[in-house]
CSV table of C-alpha atoms in Angstrom, one decimal:
chain,number,residue,atom,x,y,z
A,13,UNK,CA,51.1,75.8,73.2
A,14,UNK,CA,51.0,73.6,76.3
A,15,UNK,CA,49.7,70.1,75.9
A,16,UNK,CA,48.8,68.3,79.1
A,17,UNK,CA,48.0,64.7,79.8
A,18,UNK,CA,47.0,64.3,83.4
A,19,UNK,CA,44.9,62.4,85.9
A,20,UNK,CA,43.1,63.9,88.8
A,21,UNK,CA,43.5,62.3,92.2
A,22,UNK,CA,40.6,62.2,94.6
A,23,UNK,CA,40.6,65.4,96.6
A,24,UNK,CA,42.7,67.2,94.1
A,25,UNK,CA,41.1,70.1,92.2
A,26,UNK,CA,41.4,70.3,88.5
A,27,UNK,CA,42.4,73.9,88.7
A,28,UNK,CA,45.2,73.2,91.2
A,29,UNK,CA,46.6,70.4,89.0
A,30,UNK,CA,46.5,72.5,85.9
A,31,UNK,CA,48.2,75.4,87.6
A,32,UNK,CA,50.8,73.2,89.2
A,33,UNK,CA,51.7,71.7,85.8
A,34,UNK,CA,51.7,75.1,84.0
A,35,UNK,CA,53.9,76.8,86.6
A,36,UNK,CA,56.1,73.7,87.4
A,37,UNK,CA,58.6,74.5,84.7
A,38,UNK,CA,59.2,78.2,85.4
A,39,UNK,CA,62.3,78.7,83.3
A,40,UNK,CA,60.3,80.5,80.6
A,41,UNK,CA,58.9,82.8,83.3
A,42,UNK,CA,62.4,83.5,84.8
A,43,UNK,CA,63.7,84.4,81.3
A,44,UNK,CA,60.8,86.9,80.8
A,45,UNK,CA,61.3,88.7,84.1
A,46,UNK,CA,65.1,88.6,83.8
A,47,UNK,CA,64.8,90.4,80.5
A,48,UNK,CA,62.6,93.0,82.2
A,49,UNK,CA,64.9,93.3,85.2
A,50,UNK,CA,62.1,93.8,87.6
A,51,UNK,CA,58.4,92.9,88.3
A,52,UNK,CA,55.4,94.8,89.5
A,53,UNK,CA,52.9,92.4,91.0
A,54,UNK,CA,49.1,92.4,91.1
A,55,UNK,CA,47.6,90.2,93.7
A,56,UNK,CA,43.9,89.3,93.9
A,57,UNK,CA,41.8,86.7,95.7
A,58,UNK,CA,38.6,85.2,94.3
A,59,UNK,CA,36.2,83.3,96.6
A,60,UNK,CA,33.2,81.8,94.9
A,61,UNK,CA,31.2,81.5,98.1
A,62,UNK,CA,31.7,82.1,101.8
A,63,UNK,CA,33.4,79.2,103.4
A,64,UNK,CA,35.1,77.9,100.2
A,65,UNK,CA,38.8,78.1,99.3
A,66,UNK,CA,40.1,81.4,98.0
A,67,UNK,CA,42.0,81.3,94.7
A,68,UNK,CA,44.9,83.7,94.9
A,69,UNK,CA,46.5,84.9,91.7
A,70,UNK,CA,49.7,86.9,91.5
A,71,UNK,CA,50.4,88.4,88.1
A,72,UNK,CA,53.3,90.5,86.7
A,73,UNK,CA,51.9,93.8,85.5
A,74,UNK,CA,54.7,94.4,83.1
A,75,UNK,CA,54.6,91.1,81.1
A,76,UNK,CA,51.0,90.1,82.0
A,77,UNK,CA,52.2,86.6,83.0
A,78,UNK,CA,50.8,84.8,85.9
A,79,UNK,CA,53.6,84.3,88.4
A,80,UNK,CA,51.7,82.2,91.0
A,81,UNK,CA,48.2,80.9,91.6
A,82,UNK,CA,47.1,78.9,94.6
A,83,UNK,CA,44.0,78.1,96.5
A,84,UNK,CA,44.1,78.8,100.3
A,85,UNK,CA,41.6,78.2,103.0
A,86,UNK,CA,42.0,81.7,104.3
A,87,UNK,CA,43.0,85.3,103.5
A,88,UNK,CA,45.2,85.8,106.6
A,89,UNK,CA,48.1,88.1,106.4
A,90,UNK,CA,50.5,85.3,107.1
A,91,UNK,CA,49.2,83.3,104.1
A,92,UNK,CA,49.7,86.2,101.7
A,93,UNK,CA,53.2,86.9,103.0
A,94,UNK,CA,54.0,83.2,102.3
A,95,UNK,CA,52.7,83.6,98.7
A,96,UNK,CA,54.8,86.8,98.2
A,97,UNK,CA,57.9,85.1,99.7
A,98,UNK,CA,57.4,82.2,97.3
A,99,UNK,CA,57.4,84.6,94.4
A,100,UNK,CA,60.5,86.3,95.8
A,101,UNK,CA,62.3,83.0,96.2
A,102,UNK,CA,61.4,81.9,92.6
A,103,UNK,CA,62.4,85.0,90.7
A,104,UNK,CA,65.8,86.6,90.8
A,105,UNK,CA,64.6,90.2,90.1
A,106,UNK,CA,63.5,93.0,92.3
A,107,UNK,CA,59.8,93.4,93.1
A,108,UNK,CA,59.3,97.2,92.4
A,109,UNK,CA,55.7,97.2,93.6
A,110,UNK,CA,52.5,95.3,94.5
A,111,UNK,CA,49.1,96.4,93.4
A,112,UNK,CA,45.9,95.2,95.1
A,113,UNK,CA,42.3,96.2,95.7
A,114,UNK,CA,43.3,97.4,99.2
A,115,UNK,CA,41.9,94.5,101.3
A,116,UNK,CA,43.4,94.8,104.8
A,117,UNK,CA,45.2,91.4,104.7
A,118,UNK,CA,46.8,92.4,101.3
A,119,UNK,CA,47.9,95.8,102.6
A,120,UNK,CA,49.7,94.4,105.6
A,121,UNK,CA,51.3,91.5,103.8
A,122,UNK,CA,53.2,93.8,101.4
């Protein structure tokens, strides 16, 4: 169980802060995926309203663990490539596949 004590700075979202703390120590995650020997990623973006930030979540389909979650101002191909590169640089296992809902920017970033 994760216990967090935190303070939120002005302009910093609670969600971003929680996710940052949760994913900051990723040794547990590296151990899980190392044991699997590979990952299959699911990527999805959620935007509450037009014009607001998009929450991007990348999850490992094999373990069910969230690998990365970040808010971005856009859904551009370049932004999604950067997210996938961050996952690649964090984990030392092959990415065997990426699953998405087929949105154009997701298809071209993989």
